[in-house]
Amino acid sequence: DVKVTQSSRYLVKRTGEKVFLECVQDMDHENMFWYRQDPGLGLRLIYFSYDVKMKEKGDIPEGYSVSREKKERFSLILESASTNQTSMYLCASSPGVGLNEKLFFGSGTQLSVL
Amino acid sequence: GQQLNQSPQSMFIQEGEDVSMNCTSSSIFNTWLWYKQEPGEGPVLLIALYKAGELTSNGRLTAQFGITRKDSFLNISASIPSDVGIYFCAGPLIKAAGNKLTFGGGTRVLVKP
């Protein structure tokens, strides 16, 4: 089974802190994604990556950056956390190029920014 | 704004009931996907639909790709308590780079007390 592991289940940070969310997948997938989930808004794409060192903006990239130094690892960075970034963050991966319907998700990181 | 609109936003189920939910868009989709998220977990793909009019089942779940290609429906027959969770529709917007997925707001399924 594909496993997508997010390093923290819950995080509490203060406004202005730099925050790192880590994600690792073990199936040699090309594509990795970061989403945030908010009630009633579904999942919104922040950033995605099709290859090592490659990144593309999703629908809501403002206030975030990403890093993909190794194929299996995709990090989401909040440069200066703000209260409106309190949310559930979901990492996902998918194999190959093209349609990305076979997304495999991690269990999520619930981030609270105080 | 939200590209995919799911209805209802939430619903209560009683064991044994059949339930339905739908997803609509103002844009045409060539693929419709249904995911389920159980409490404390990430979403898991349930059903993928690739052709207008297609009807596909996965156990007690049946999904349909609308003829207009602007909507999709998911039915759960003879619901059981483990059907609780959030159901998301999703699809790749044709104009979006890399066919990245757009998700609906979700339908939260709860058990009647």
Coordinates of N, CA and C in Angstrom, one line a residue, chain A residues 11-114:
Chain A
L11 N -0.2 20.7 15.3 CA 0.8 21.7 15.6 C 0.2 23.0 16.1
V12 N 0.8 23.6 17.1 CA 0.4 24.9 17.6 C 1.5 25.9 17.4
K13 N 1.3 27.0 16.7 CA 2.4 27.9 16.5 C 1.9 29.3 16.8
R14 N 2.9 30.2 17.0 CA 2.5 31.6 17.2 C 2.6 32.5 15.9
T15 N 1.8 33.5 15.9 CA 1.9 34.4 14.8 C 3.3 34.9 14.5
G16 N 3.7 34.9 13.3 CA 5.0 35.4 12.9 C 6.1 34.3 12.9
E17 N 5.8 33.1 13.4 CA 6.8 32.0 13.4 C 6.9 31.4 12.0
K18 N 8.1 30.9 11.7 CA 8.3 30.1 10.5 C 7.9 28.7 10.8
V19 N 7.1 28.1 9.9 CA 6.6 26.8 10.2 C 6.9 25.9 9.0
F20 N 7.4 24.7 9.4 CA 7.7 23.7 8.4 C 6.7 22.5 8.5
L21 N 6.1 22.1 7.4 CA 5.2 20.9 7.4 C 5.9 19.9 6.5
E22 N 6.2 18.7 7.0 CA 6.9 17.7 6.2 C 6.0 16.6 5.7
C23 N 6.3 16.1 4.5 CA 5.6 15.0 4.0 C 6.5 14.1 3.2
V24 N 6.4 12.8 3.5 CA 7.2 11.8 2.8 C 6.3 10.7 2.2
Q25 N 6.6 10.3 1.0 CA 5.8 9.2 0.4 C 6.8 8.1 0.0
D26 N 6.3 6.8 0.0 CA 7.3 5.7 -0.1 C 7.0 4.9 -1.4
M27 N 6.3 5.5 -2.4 CA 6.0 4.7 -3.6 C 6.7 5.3 -4.8
D28 N 7.7 6.1 -4.7 CA 8.4 6.6 -5.8 C 7.5 7.4 -6.8
H29 N 6.5 8.1 -6.2 CA 5.6 8.9 -7.0 C 6.3 10.1 -7.5
E30 N 5.9 10.5 -8.8 CA 6.5 11.7 -9.4 C 5.9 13.0 -8.8
N31 N 4.6 12.9 -8.6 CA 3.9 14.1 -8.2 C 3.5 14.2 -6.8
M32 N 3.7 15.4 -6.2 CA 3.3 15.6 -4.8 C 2.6 17.0 -4.7
F33 N 1.7 17.0 -3.7 CA 0.8 18.2 -3.6 C 0.6 18.6 -2.2
W34 N 0.3 19.9 -2.0 CA -0.1 20.3 -0.7 C -1.5 21.0 -0.8
Y35 N -2.4 20.6 0.0 CA -3.8 21.2 0.0 C -4.0 21.7 1.4
R36 N -4.9 22.7 1.5 CA -5.5 23.0 2.8 C -7.0 22.7 2.8
Q37 N -7.5 22.3 3.9 CA -8.9 21.9 4.0 C -9.6 22.8 5.1
D38 N -10.6 23.5 4.6 CA -11.4 24.3 5.5 C -12.9 24.0 5.4
P39 N -13.7 24.0 6.5 CA -15.1 23.6 6.4 C -15.8 24.3 5.4
G40 N -16.6 23.6 4.5 CA -17.4 24.2 3.5 C -16.6 24.6 2.2
L41 N -15.3 24.6 2.3 CA -14.5 25.1 1.2 C -13.8 23.9 0.5
G42 N -13.9 22.7 1.0 CA -13.3 21.6 0.4 C -11.8 21.7 0.5
L43 N -11.1 21.1 -0.4 CA -9.7 21.1 -0.5 C -9.2 22.1 -1.5
R44 N -8.3 22.9 -1.1 CA -7.8 23.9 -2.1 C -6.3 23.7 -2.2
L45 N -5.8 23.7 -3.5 CA -4.4 23.4 -3.8 C -3.5 24.6 -3.5
I46 N -2.5 24.4 -2.7 CA -1.5 25.4 -2.4 C -0.4 25.4 -3.4
Y47 N 0.4 24.3 -3.4 CA 1.5 24.1 -4.4 C 1.5 22.7 -4.8
F48 N 2.2 22.4 -5.9 CA 2.4 21.0 -6.3 C 3.8 21.0 -7.0
S49 N 4.2 19.7 -7.2 CA 5.5 19.5 -7.7 C 5.5 18.2 -8.6
Y50 N 6.0 18.3 -9.8 CA 6.0 17.2 -10.7 C 7.4 16.5 -10.7
D51 N 8.4 17.1 -10.1 CA 9.7 16.5 -10.1 C 10.5 17.1 -9.0
V52 N 11.7 16.5 -8.8 CA 12.6 17.1 -7.8 C 13.0 18.5 -8.2
K53 N 13.0 19.4 -7.2 CA 13.4 20.8 -7.4 C 12.5 21.5 -8.3
M54 N 11.3 21.0 -8.6 CA 10.4 21.6 -9.4 C 9.1 21.9 -8.6
K55 N 8.6 23.1 -8.8 CA 7.4 23.5 -8.0 C 6.5 24.4 -8.9
E56 N 5.2 24.3 -8.6 CA 4.2 25.2 -9.3 C 3.2 25.6 -8.3
K57 N 2.7 26.9 -8.5 CA 1.7 27.4 -7.7 C 0.4 26.8 -8.0
G58 N -0.4 26.6 -6.9 CA -1.7 26.1 -7.0 C -2.7 27.3 -7.0
D59 N -3.8 27.1 -6.4 CA -4.8 28.2 -6.4 C -4.7 29.2 -5.3
I60 N -4.0 28.8 -4.2 CA -3.8 29.7 -3.0 C -2.4 29.7 -2.5
P61 N -1.4 30.1 -3.3 CA 0.0 30.0 -2.9 C 0.5 31.1 -1.9
E62 N -0.3 32.2 -1.8 CA 0.2 33.4 -1.1 C 0.4 33.0 0.4
G63 N 1.6 33.4 0.9 CA 2.0 33.1 2.3 C 2.6 31.8 2.5
Y64 N 2.8 31.0 1.4 CA 3.4 29.7 1.5 C 4.6 29.6 0.5
S65 N 5.5 28.7 0.8 CA 6.5 28.2 -0.2 C 6.7 26.7 0.0
V66 N 7.4 26.1 -0.9 CA 7.6 24.7 -0.8 C 9.0 24.3 -1.2
S67 N 9.4 23.1 -0.8 CA 10.7 22.6 -1.2 C 10.7 21.2 -1.5
R68 N 11.3 20.8 -2.6 CA 11.4 19.4 -3.0 C 12.8 19.0 -3.4
E69 N 13.6 18.7 -2.4 CA 15.0 18.4 -2.7 C 15.2 16.9 -3.0
K70 N 14.3 16.1 -2.5 CA 14.4 14.6 -2.8 C 13.0 14.2 -3.3
K71 N 13.0 13.2 -4.1 CA 11.7 12.8 -4.8 C 10.7 12.4 -3.7
E72 N 11.1 11.8 -2.6 CA 10.1 11.3 -1.7 C 9.6 12.3 -0.7
R73 N 10.2 13.5 -0.7 CA 9.9 14.5 0.4 C 9.4 15.8 -0.2
F74 N 8.3 16.3 0.3 CA 7.8 17.6 -0.1 C 7.4 18.4 1.1
S75 N 8.1 19.5 1.3 CA 7.9 20.3 2.5 C 7.1 21.6 2.2
L76 N 6.2 21.9 3.1 CA 5.4 23.2 3.0 C 5.9 24.1 4.0
I77 N 6.2 25.4 3.6 CA 6.8 26.3 4.5 C 5.9 27.6 4.7
L78 N 5.6 27.9 5.9 CA 4.9 29.1 6.2 C 5.9 30.1 6.7
E79 N 6.3 31.1 5.8 CA 7.4 32.0 6.1 C 7.1 32.8 7.4
S80 N 5.9 33.2 7.6 CA 5.5 34.0 8.8 C 4.1 33.7 9.1
A81 N 3.9 32.8 10.0 CA 2.5 32.2 10.2 C 1.5 33.3 10.6
S82 N 0.3 33.2 10.1 CA -0.7 34.2 10.5 C -2.0 33.4 10.9
T83 N -2.8 34.0 11.6 CA -4.0 33.3 12.2 C -4.9 32.7 11.1
N84 N -4.9 33.4 9.9 CA -5.8 32.9 8.9 C -5.2 31.7 8.1
Q85 N -4.0 31.2 8.6 CA -3.4 30.0 8.1 C -3.7 28.8 9.0
T86 N -4.5 29.1 10.1 CA -5.0 28.0 10.9 C -5.9 27.1 10.0
S87 N -5.6 25.8 9.9 CA -6.3 25.0 9.0 C -5.8 23.5 9.1
M88 N -6.5 22.6 8.4 CA -6.0 21.3 8.2 C -5.2 21.2 6.9
Y89 N -3.9 20.7 7.0 CA -3.1 20.7 5.8 C -2.9 19.2 5.4
L90 N -3.2 18.9 4.1 CA -3.1 17.6 3.6 C -2.1 17.5 2.5
C91 N -1.2 16.5 2.6 CA -0.2 16.2 1.6 C -0.7 15.1 0.7
A92 N -0.4 15.1 -0.6 CA -0.8 13.9 -1.4 C 0.2 13.7 -2.4
S93 N 0.2 12.4 -3.0 CA 1.1 12.1 -4.1 C 0.4 11.3 -5.1
S94 N 0.9 11.3 -6.3 CA 0.3 10.5 -7.4 C 1.4 10.1 -8.4
P95 N 1.1 8.9 -9.0 CA 2.1 8.4 -9.9 C 2.0 9.1 -11.3
G96 N 3.2 9.2 -12.0 CA 3.2 9.5 -13.4 C 2.8 11.0 -13.7
V97 N 2.7 11.2 -15.0 CA 2.4 12.5 -15.6 C 1.0 12.4 -16.1
G98 N 0.3 13.5 -16.1 CA -1.0 13.5 -16.7 C -2.1 13.6 -15.6
L99 N -3.2 12.9 -15.8 CA -4.3 13.0 -14.9 C -3.9 12.5 -13.5
N100 N -4.3 13.3 -12.5 CA -3.8 13.1 -11.2 C -4.9 12.5 -10.3
E101 N -5.9 11.8 -10.9 CA -7.0 11.4 -10.1 C -6.6 10.4 -9.0
K102 N -5.6 9.6 -9.2 CA -5.2 8.7 -8.2 C -4.3 9.3 -7.1
L103 N -4.9 10.3 -6.4 CA -4.2 10.9 -5.3 C -4.2 10.1 -4.1
F104 N -3.1 9.9 -3.4 CA -3.0 9.2 -2.2 C -2.6 10.3 -1.1
F105 N -3.5 10.4 -0.1 CA -3.4 11.5 0.9 C -2.7 11.0 2.2
G106 N -2.0 11.9 2.8 CA -1.6 11.6 4.2 C -2.8 11.9 5.1
S107 N -2.6 11.7 6.4 CA -3.7 11.8 7.4 C -3.9 13.3 7.8
G108 N -3.0 14.2 7.4 CA -3.3 15.6 7.6 C -2.5 16.1 8.9
T109 N -2.3 17.4 8.8 CA -1.7 18.1 10.0 C -2.6 19.2 10.3
Q110 N -3.2 19.2 11.5 CA -4.1 20.3 12.0 C -3.2 21.4 12.6
L111 N -3.1 22.5 11.9 CA -2.2 23.6 12.4 C -3.1 24.7 13.0
S112 N -2.7 25.1 14.2 CA -3.4 26.2 14.9 C -2.3 27.3 15.0
V113 N -2.7 28.5 14.5 CA -1.8 29.7 14.7 C -2.4 30.7 15.7
L114 N -1.7 30.9 16.8 CA -2.3 31.7 17.8 C -1.8 33.2 17.8

